[in-house]
């Protein structure tokens, strides 16, 4: 995981992977309190004692966010074609196989449709467990397809980001996904369809500097590490450690870069309220409102 | 390894690392050298109207090939003093916000856009984070992707990551022969992949960052040849670049006249399609068992490993 821009260098942000709790009784890495039988931890991967937001897999995150049973996955079988035939210490293809086996996913982004407080949404969630949530061709293409679906159906797009940035193993193709996703979000803006971006720990590099920063509304989770350059890059550049608290959600809020910090457990209610506003907005425009379609009628399952 | 910074006689086929050193050569012509030689009537337009004026990313109006164009470019210094003033060509958020402002300006008046890319990358400092480097780059990408005038970008030195792409979302993308364009610098790639920046030369090879590589991928439209490295024959490099820019711009303005609303909508659609078409993926579970390949040998040809179902090919 260290290969993605070194977000582990700041101990305050060191967060363990979202492992099944069968092997070791989990305890909070921040306050040390046991997380056994912690209901907030079970549902949200948030420590009840100190409020630390721990790593959460994207499927668990989606389940904790959307209306029960409403999620319909799209483009689940889009796989990297390894465009550079890349090898570093091991062939990229083998690494992808390994990541697929460990995560049970084709690549780092899960997309689909869902209901949220009764509103239809198109959802795109990056999973940090899959190669640090890095964006290569598959992530870029799936994000664009999700944005196009949102535009065509006039359904709000919600993206949830956890990413170290571009995927080195796909070289310039990865960089170009920044342009491609930004272009797709622009089409969404031009069509008057809402886009809400949720930034979680960590959000850095090419993902932060493209679609993640282009939401009509941008919210972040408390304590999330967020920045264009990861802390290690900045430390290398400056030749000294980062000032405490830079590259955090709170730092971005203070400097006017995001709209709000929303705790994970409050996100469904906050988003539900936002969506209600945008539903009213759309009623003043041409085209169908968001509530005209059944969630189950959308999707490829 | 040949040190091309000191030896003008480069091996017949320069390595990727040779190209990196040529691309960074301090005597290589920089943006303002091209501007001075290729345009007239230059009026620099300063400032982002919010915070400051970035000296590493500059722009303005000029006459090129008989018409007014908006020109943007990263500017490196020719000596240490100027490099400090130019922040070594590393733009800050106010630079990208100025670029975005000038793109909109070009759109308003129907002036085509030409950009010159030459940066190690966007500046990663604390001040840049405070002022929203990620947001500024993202918004520049979005604006350029949607711009209602034709655009041509040319990499004249280093194409460094998002800081380069922010002014590179063009209808045509050109690179001089001895330039590079990469998702991260070879040093950063080596640090990320092997935790050893000293393996930059190896990373340069692996990352496929040369003009020839990217032309083969269909990511760029043309390689502007350098019969001799640009720092040895700067006039040739500049004139060759000017001729290529003029040709592409004429083609674009003929096909998409800036004041024809219908043509501009086609231009936007064509640009979006251009970026959607680059790259390949598989639409089904990979069936190849890597154990059949001995478990280690990936195909060396970037075109092999054909996706079984996808029209999305480089091209």
Coordinates of N, CA and C in Angstrom, one line a residue, chain A residues 118-283:
Chain A
X118 N -35.2 7.2 -0.6 CA -36.3 7.2 -1.6 C -35.9 7.9 -2.9
X119 N -34.7 8.6 -3.0 CA -34.3 9.3 -4.2 C -33.4 8.3 -5.0
X120 N -33.6 8.3 -6.3 CA -32.7 7.5 -7.1 C -31.4 8.2 -7.3
X121 N -30.3 7.4 -7.2 CA -29.0 7.9 -7.5 C -28.2 7.0 -8.3
X122 N -27.2 7.5 -9.0 CA -26.2 6.7 -9.6 C -25.0 6.8 -8.6
X123 N -24.4 5.7 -8.3 CA -23.4 5.6 -7.2 C -22.1 5.1 -7.8
X124 N -21.0 5.7 -7.4 CA -19.6 5.2 -7.8 C -18.8 5.2 -6.6
X125 N -18.3 4.1 -6.1 CA -17.5 4.0 -4.9 C -16.2 3.4 -5.1
X126 N -15.1 4.1 -4.8 CA -13.8 3.6 -4.9 C -13.4 2.7 -3.7
X127 N -12.7 1.6 -3.9 CA -12.3 0.8 -2.8 C -10.8 0.8 -2.7
X128 N -10.4 1.4 -1.5 CA -9.0 1.5 -1.3 C -8.2 0.2 -1.2
X129 N -9.0 -0.8 -0.9 CA -8.3 -2.2 -0.8 C -7.8 -2.7 -2.1
X130 N -8.4 -2.2 -3.2 CA -7.9 -2.6 -4.5 C -6.9 -1.6 -5.1
X131 N -5.6 -2.0 -4.9 CA -4.5 -1.2 -5.4 C -4.6 0.3 -5.0
X132 N -4.9 0.4 -3.7 CA -5.0 1.8 -3.2 C -6.0 2.7 -3.9
X133 N -7.1 2.1 -4.4 CA -8.1 2.9 -5.0 C -7.6 3.7 -6.2
X134 N -6.5 3.2 -6.8 CA -5.9 4.0 -7.9 C -6.7 4.0 -9.2
X135 N -6.6 5.1 -9.9 CA -7.4 5.2 -11.2 C -6.6 4.9 -12.4
X136 N -7.0 3.8 -13.0 CA -6.5 3.4 -14.4 C -7.6 3.5 -15.3
X137 N -7.5 2.8 -16.4 CA -8.5 2.9 -17.5 C -9.9 2.3 -17.0
X138 N -9.9 1.3 -16.2 CA -11.2 0.7 -15.8 C -11.9 1.7 -14.9
X139 N -11.2 2.2 -13.9 CA -11.8 3.1 -13.0 C -12.3 4.4 -13.8
X140 N -11.5 4.9 -14.7 CA -11.9 6.1 -15.5 C -13.1 5.8 -16.3
X141 N -13.1 4.6 -17.0 CA -14.2 4.3 -17.9 C -15.5 4.1 -17.1
X142 N -15.4 3.4 -16.0 CA -16.6 3.1 -15.2 C -17.2 4.4 -14.6
X143 N -16.3 5.3 -14.2 CA -16.8 6.6 -13.7 C -17.5 7.3 -14.8
X144 N -17.0 7.3 -16.0 CA -17.6 8.0 -17.1 C -18.9 7.4 -17.5
X145 N -19.0 6.1 -17.5 CA -20.2 5.4 -17.8 C -21.3 5.7 -16.7
X146 N -20.9 5.8 -15.5 CA -21.8 6.2 -14.4 C -22.3 7.6 -14.6
X147 N -21.4 8.5 -15.0 CA -21.8 9.9 -15.2 C -22.7 10.0 -16.4
X148 N -22.5 9.2 -17.4 CA -23.3 9.2 -18.6 C -24.7 8.6 -18.3
X149 N -24.7 7.6 -17.5 CA -26.0 7.0 -17.0 C -26.8 8.1 -16.3
X150 N -26.1 8.8 -15.4 CA -26.8 9.8 -14.6 C -27.3 10.9 -15.5
X151 N -26.6 11.3 -16.5 CA -27.0 12.4 -17.4 C -28.2 11.9 -18.2
X152 N -28.1 10.7 -18.8 CA -29.2 10.3 -19.6 C -30.5 10.1 -18.9
X153 N -30.4 9.6 -17.6 CA -31.6 9.3 -16.9 C -32.0 10.5 -16.0
X154 N -31.1 11.5 -16.0 CA -31.3 12.7 -15.1 C -31.5 12.3 -13.6
X155 N -30.5 11.5 -13.2 CA -30.5 11.0 -11.8 C -29.2 11.6 -11.2
X156 N -29.2 12.1 -10.0 CA -28.0 12.6 -9.4 C -26.9 11.5 -9.3
X157 N -25.7 12.0 -9.5 CA -24.5 11.1 -9.3 C -23.8 11.4 -8.0
X158 N -23.5 10.3 -7.3 CA -22.8 10.4 -6.0 C -21.5 9.6 -6.2
X159 N -20.4 10.2 -5.9 CA -19.1 9.4 -5.9 C -18.5 9.4 -4.6
X160 N -17.9 8.3 -4.2 CA -17.3 8.2 -2.9 C -15.8 7.8 -3.1
X161 N -14.9 8.6 -2.7 CA -13.5 8.4 -3.2 C -12.7 8.0 -2.0
X162 N -11.8 7.0 -2.2 CA -10.7 6.6 -1.4 C -9.6 6.2 -2.3
X163 N -8.6 7.0 -2.5 CA -7.7 6.8 -3.6 C -6.3 7.5 -3.4
X164 N -5.2 6.8 -3.7 CA -3.9 7.4 -3.7 C -3.6 8.2 -4.9
X165 N -4.5 8.0 -6.0 CA -4.2 8.8 -7.2 C -4.2 7.9 -8.4
X166 N -3.4 8.3 -9.4 CA -3.3 7.6 -10.7 C -2.6 6.2 -10.5
X167 N -3.0 5.3 -11.3 CA -2.4 4.0 -11.2 C -1.1 3.9 -12.1
X168 N 0.0 3.9 -11.4 CA 1.3 4.0 -12.1 C 1.4 2.9 -13.2
X169 N 0.9 1.8 -12.9 CA 1.1 0.6 -13.8 C 0.4 0.8 -15.2
X170 N -0.5 1.8 -15.3 CA -1.1 2.1 -16.6 C -0.6 3.4 -17.2
X171 N 0.5 3.9 -16.7 CA 1.2 5.0 -17.3 C 0.3 6.2 -17.7
X172 N 0.6 6.7 -18.9 CA -0.1 7.9 -19.4 C -1.6 7.6 -19.6
X173 N -2.0 6.3 -19.8 CA -3.4 6.0 -19.9 C -4.1 6.5 -18.6
X174 N -3.4 6.3 -17.5 CA -4.0 6.6 -16.2 C -4.2 8.2 -16.1
X175 N -3.1 8.9 -16.5 CA -3.2 10.3 -16.5 C -4.4 10.9 -17.3
X176 N -4.6 10.2 -18.4 CA -5.7 10.7 -19.3 C -7.0 10.5 -18.7
X177 N -7.2 9.6 -17.8 CA -8.5 9.4 -17.1 C -8.9 10.6 -16.3
X178 N -7.9 11.4 -15.9 CA -8.3 12.7 -15.3 C -9.0 13.6 -16.2
X179 N -8.6 13.7 -17.5 CA -9.2 14.5 -18.5 C -10.6 13.9 -18.8
X180 N -10.6 12.6 -19.0 CA -11.9 11.9 -19.4 C -13.0 12.1 -18.4
X181 N -12.6 11.9 -17.1 CA -13.6 12.0 -16.1 C -14.1 13.4 -15.9
X182 N -13.1 14.4 -16.0 CA -13.5 15.8 -15.9 C -14.5 16.2 -17.0
X183 N -14.2 15.7 -18.2 CA -15.1 16.0 -19.3 C -16.5 15.4 -19.1
X184 N -16.6 14.2 -18.5 CA -17.9 13.6 -18.3 C -18.6 14.4 -17.2
X185 N -17.9 14.9 -16.2 CA -18.6 15.6 -15.2 C -19.1 17.0 -15.8
X186 N -18.3 17.5 -16.7 CA -18.8 18.8 -17.3 C -20.1 18.6 -18.1
X187 N -20.2 17.4 -18.7 CA -21.4 17.1 -19.4 C -22.6 17.0 -18.5
X188 N -22.3 16.5 -17.3 CA -23.3 16.4 -16.2 C -23.7 17.8 -15.8
X189 N -22.8 18.6 -15.6 CA -23.0 20.0 -15.2 C -23.9 20.7 -16.2
X190 N -23.5 20.5 -17.5 CA -24.2 21.2 -18.6 C -25.7 20.7 -18.7
X191 N -25.9 19.5 -18.3 CA -27.2 18.9 -18.3 C -28.1 19.3 -17.1
X192 N -27.4 19.9 -16.1 CA -28.1 20.3 -14.9 C -28.4 19.2 -14.0
X193 N -27.6 18.2 -14.1 CA -27.8 17.0 -13.2 C -26.9 17.1 -12.0
X194 N -27.4 17.0 -10.8 CA -26.5 17.2 -9.6 C -25.4 16.1 -9.5
X195 N -24.2 16.5 -8.9 CA -23.1 15.6 -8.7 C -22.6 15.9 -7.3
X196 N -22.7 15.0 -6.4 CA -22.1 15.1 -5.0 C -20.9 14.2 -4.9
X197 N -19.8 14.8 -4.4 CA -18.6 14.1 -4.3 C -18.3 14.0 -2.8
X198 N -18.0 12.7 -2.4 CA -17.7 12.5 -1.0 C -16.2 12.0 -0.9
X199 N -15.4 12.8 -0.2 CA -14.0 12.5 0.0 C -13.7 11.7 1.3
X200 N -13.1 10.6 1.2 CA -12.8 9.8 2.4 C -11.3 9.6 2.5
X201 N -10.9 9.0 3.5 CA -9.4 8.7 3.8 C -8.9 7.6 2.9
X202 N -7.9 7.8 2.1 CA -7.3 9.1 1.7 C -7.8 9.5 0.4
X203 N -7.7 10.8 0.0 CA -8.0 11.2 -1.3 C -6.9 12.1 -1.8
X204 N -6.0 11.6 -2.7 CA -4.9 12.4 -3.1 C -4.7 12.2 -4.6
X205 N -3.7 13.0 -5.1 CA -3.2 12.8 -6.5 C -4.3 13.0 -7.6
X206 N -4.2 12.2 -8.6 CA -5.0 12.5 -9.8 C -6.5 12.3 -9.7
X207 N -6.9 11.6 -8.6 CA -8.3 11.5 -8.4 C -8.8 12.7 -7.7
X208 N -8.0 13.2 -6.7 CA -8.4 14.5 -6.1 C -8.4 15.6 -7.1
X209 N -7.4 15.6 -8.0 CA -7.3 16.7 -9.0 C -8.1 16.5 -10.3
X210 N -9.1 15.6 -10.2 CA -10.1 15.5 -11.3 C -11.5 15.4 -10.8
X211 N -12.2 14.3 -11.1 CA -13.6 14.3 -10.8 C -14.0 14.5 -9.3
X212 N -13.1 14.1 -8.4 CA -13.4 14.2 -7.0 C -13.6 15.7 -6.5
X213 N -12.9 16.6 -7.2 CA -13.0 18.0 -6.9 C -14.0 18.8 -7.7
X214 N -14.8 18.1 -8.4 CA -15.7 18.8 -9.4 C -17.2 18.7 -9.0
X215 N -17.5 18.2 -7.8 CA -18.8 18.1 -7.3 C -19.5 19.4 -7.2
X216 N -20.9 19.4 -7.4 CA -21.6 20.6 -7.1 C -21.6 20.8 -5.6
X217 N -21.5 19.7 -4.9 CA -21.3 19.7 -3.4 C -20.2 18.7 -3.2
X218 N -19.2 19.2 -2.3 CA -18.1 18.3 -1.9 C -18.1 18.1 -0.4
X219 N -18.3 16.9 0.1 CA -18.2 16.7 1.5 C -17.1 15.7 1.8
X220 N -16.6 15.8 3.0 CA -15.5 14.9 3.4 C -15.8 14.3 4.8
X221 N -15.2 13.1 5.0 CA -15.3 12.5 6.3 C -14.3 13.1 7.3
X222 N -14.7 13.1 8.6 CA -13.8 13.7 9.6 C -12.4 13.0 9.5
X223 N -11.4 13.8 9.6 CA -10.0 13.3 9.8 C -9.4 12.7 8.5
X224 N -10.2 12.7 7.4 CA -9.6 12.1 6.2 C -8.4 12.9 5.7
X225 N -7.4 12.2 5.2 CA -6.3 12.8 4.6 C -6.6 13.2 3.1
X226 N -6.5 14.4 2.8 CA -6.9 14.9 1.4 C -5.9 15.9 0.9
X227 N -5.4 15.7 -0.3 CA -4.5 16.7 -0.8 C -4.1 16.4 -2.3
X228 N -3.6 17.3 -3.0 CA -3.1 17.0 -4.3 C -1.9 16.2 -4.3
X229 N -0.9 16.6 -3.5 CA 0.3 15.8 -3.3 C 0.2 15.1 -2.0
X230 N 0.6 13.8 -2.0 CA 0.6 13.1 -0.7 C 1.6 13.6 0.2
X231 N 1.5 13.4 1.5 CA 2.4 13.9 2.5 C 3.9 13.6 2.2
X232 N 4.2 12.4 1.7 CA 5.5 12.0 1.5 C 6.1 12.9 0.3
X233 N 5.3 13.1 -0.7 CA 5.8 14.0 -1.8 C 6.1 15.4 -1.3
X234 N 5.2 15.9 -0.4 CA 5.3 17.2 0.1 C 6.6 17.3 1.0
X235 N 6.7 16.3 1.8 CA 7.9 16.3 2.7 C 9.2 16.3 1.9
X236 N 9.2 15.5 0.8 CA 10.4 15.4 0.0 C 10.6 16.8 -0.6
X237 N 9.6 17.4 -1.1 CA 9.7 18.7 -1.7 C 10.1 19.8 -0.7
X238 N 9.6 19.8 0.5 CA 9.9 20.8 1.4 C 11.2 20.5 2.2
X239 N 11.5 19.2 2.3 CA 12.7 18.8 3.1 C 12.5 18.9 4.6
X240 N 11.2 18.9 5.0 CA 10.9 18.8 6.4 C 9.5 18.3 6.6
X241 N 9.1 17.8 7.8 CA 7.8 17.2 8.0 C 6.7 18.2 7.7
X242 N 5.6 17.7 7.4 CA 4.4 18.5 7.2 C 4.0 19.2 8.5
X243 N 3.4 20.4 8.4 CA 2.8 20.9 9.6 C 1.7 20.1 10.1
X244 N 1.4 19.9 11.4 CA 0.3 19.0 11.8 C -1.0 19.5 11.2
X245 N -1.8 18.6 10.8 CA -3.2 18.9 10.4 C -3.3 19.4 8.9
X246 N -2.2 19.6 8.2 CA -2.3 20.0 6.8 C -2.8 18.7 6.1
X247 N -3.4 18.8 4.9 CA -3.8 17.7 4.2 C -5.0 16.9 4.9
X248 N -5.7 17.6 5.7 CA -6.8 16.9 6.4 C -8.1 17.6 5.9
X249 N -9.2 16.8 6.1 CA -10.6 17.4 5.8 C -10.8 18.7 6.5
X250 N -10.3 18.8 7.7 CA -10.6 20.0 8.5 C -9.8 21.2 7.9
X251 N -8.6 20.9 7.4 CA -7.7 21.9 6.7 C -8.4 22.4 5.5
X252 N -9.0 21.5 4.7 CA -9.7 21.9 3.5 C -10.9 22.7 3.8
X253 N -11.6 22.4 4.8 CA -12.8 23.1 5.1 C -12.4 24.5 5.5
X254 N -11.4 24.6 6.4 CA -10.9 26.0 6.8 C -10.5 26.8 5.6
X255 N -9.9 26.2 4.6 CA -9.4 27.0 3.5 C -10.5 27.1 2.3
X256 N -11.7 26.7 2.6 CA -12.7 26.9 1.6 C -12.8 26.0 0.5
X257 N -12.2 24.8 0.6 CA -12.1 23.9 -0.5 C -13.2 22.9 -0.5
X258 N -13.9 22.7 0.6 CA -15.0 21.7 0.6 C -16.2 22.4 1.3
X259 N -17.4 21.8 1.0 CA -18.6 22.4 1.6 C -18.9 22.0 3.0
X260 N -18.5 20.8 3.4 CA -18.9 20.3 4.7 C -18.1 19.1 5.1
X261 N -18.0 18.8 6.4 CA -17.5 17.6 6.9 C -18.7 16.8 7.5
X262 N -18.9 15.6 7.1 CA -20.1 14.9 7.5 C -19.6 13.5 8.1
X263 N -19.9 13.2 9.3 CA -19.6 11.9 9.9 C -20.3 10.8 9.1
X264 N -19.6 9.7 8.9 CA -20.1 8.6 8.1 C -21.6 8.2 8.4
X265 N -21.9 8.1 9.7 CA -23.2 7.7 10.1 C -24.3 8.7 9.8
X266 N -23.9 10.0 9.6 CA -24.9 11.0 9.3 C -25.0 11.2 7.8
X267 N -24.2 10.6 7.0 CA -24.1 10.8 5.6 C -25.5 10.5 4.9
X268 N -26.1 9.4 5.2 CA -27.4 9.2 4.5 C -28.4 10.3 4.7
X269 N -28.6 10.7 5.9 CA -29.5 11.8 6.2 C -29.2 13.1 5.5
X270 N -27.9 13.4 5.6 CA -27.4 14.7 4.9 C -27.7 14.6 3.4
X271 N -27.3 13.5 2.8 CA -27.5 13.4 1.4 C -28.9 13.4 1.0
X272 N -29.7 12.7 1.8 CA -31.2 12.7 1.6 C -31.8 14.1 1.5
X273 N -31.3 14.9 2.5 CA -31.8 16.3 2.5 C -31.4 17.1 1.3
X274 N -30.1 16.9 0.9 CA -29.6 17.6 -0.3 C -30.4 17.2 -1.5
X275 N -30.6 15.9 -1.7 CA -31.3 15.4 -2.8 C -32.7 15.9 -2.9
X276 N -33.3 16.1 -1.8 CA -34.7 16.7 -1.8 C -34.6 18.1 -2.4
X277 N -33.6 18.9 -2.1 CA -33.5 20.2 -2.7 C -33.3 20.1 -4.2
X278 N -32.5 19.2 -4.6 CA -32.2 19.2 -6.1 C -33.4 18.6 -6.8
X279 N -34.2 17.8 -6.2 CA -35.4 17.3 -6.8 C -36.4 18.5 -7.1
X280 N -36.5 19.4 -6.2 CA -37.3 20.6 -6.4 C -36.7 21.4 -7.5
X281 N -35.4 21.5 -7.6 CA -34.7 22.3 -8.6 C -35.1 21.8 -10.0
X282 N -35.0 20.5 -10.1 CA -35.3 19.9 -11.4 C -36.7 20.1 -11.9
X283 N -37.6 20.2 -11.0 CA -39.0 20.4 -11.3 C -39.2 21.7 -12.1

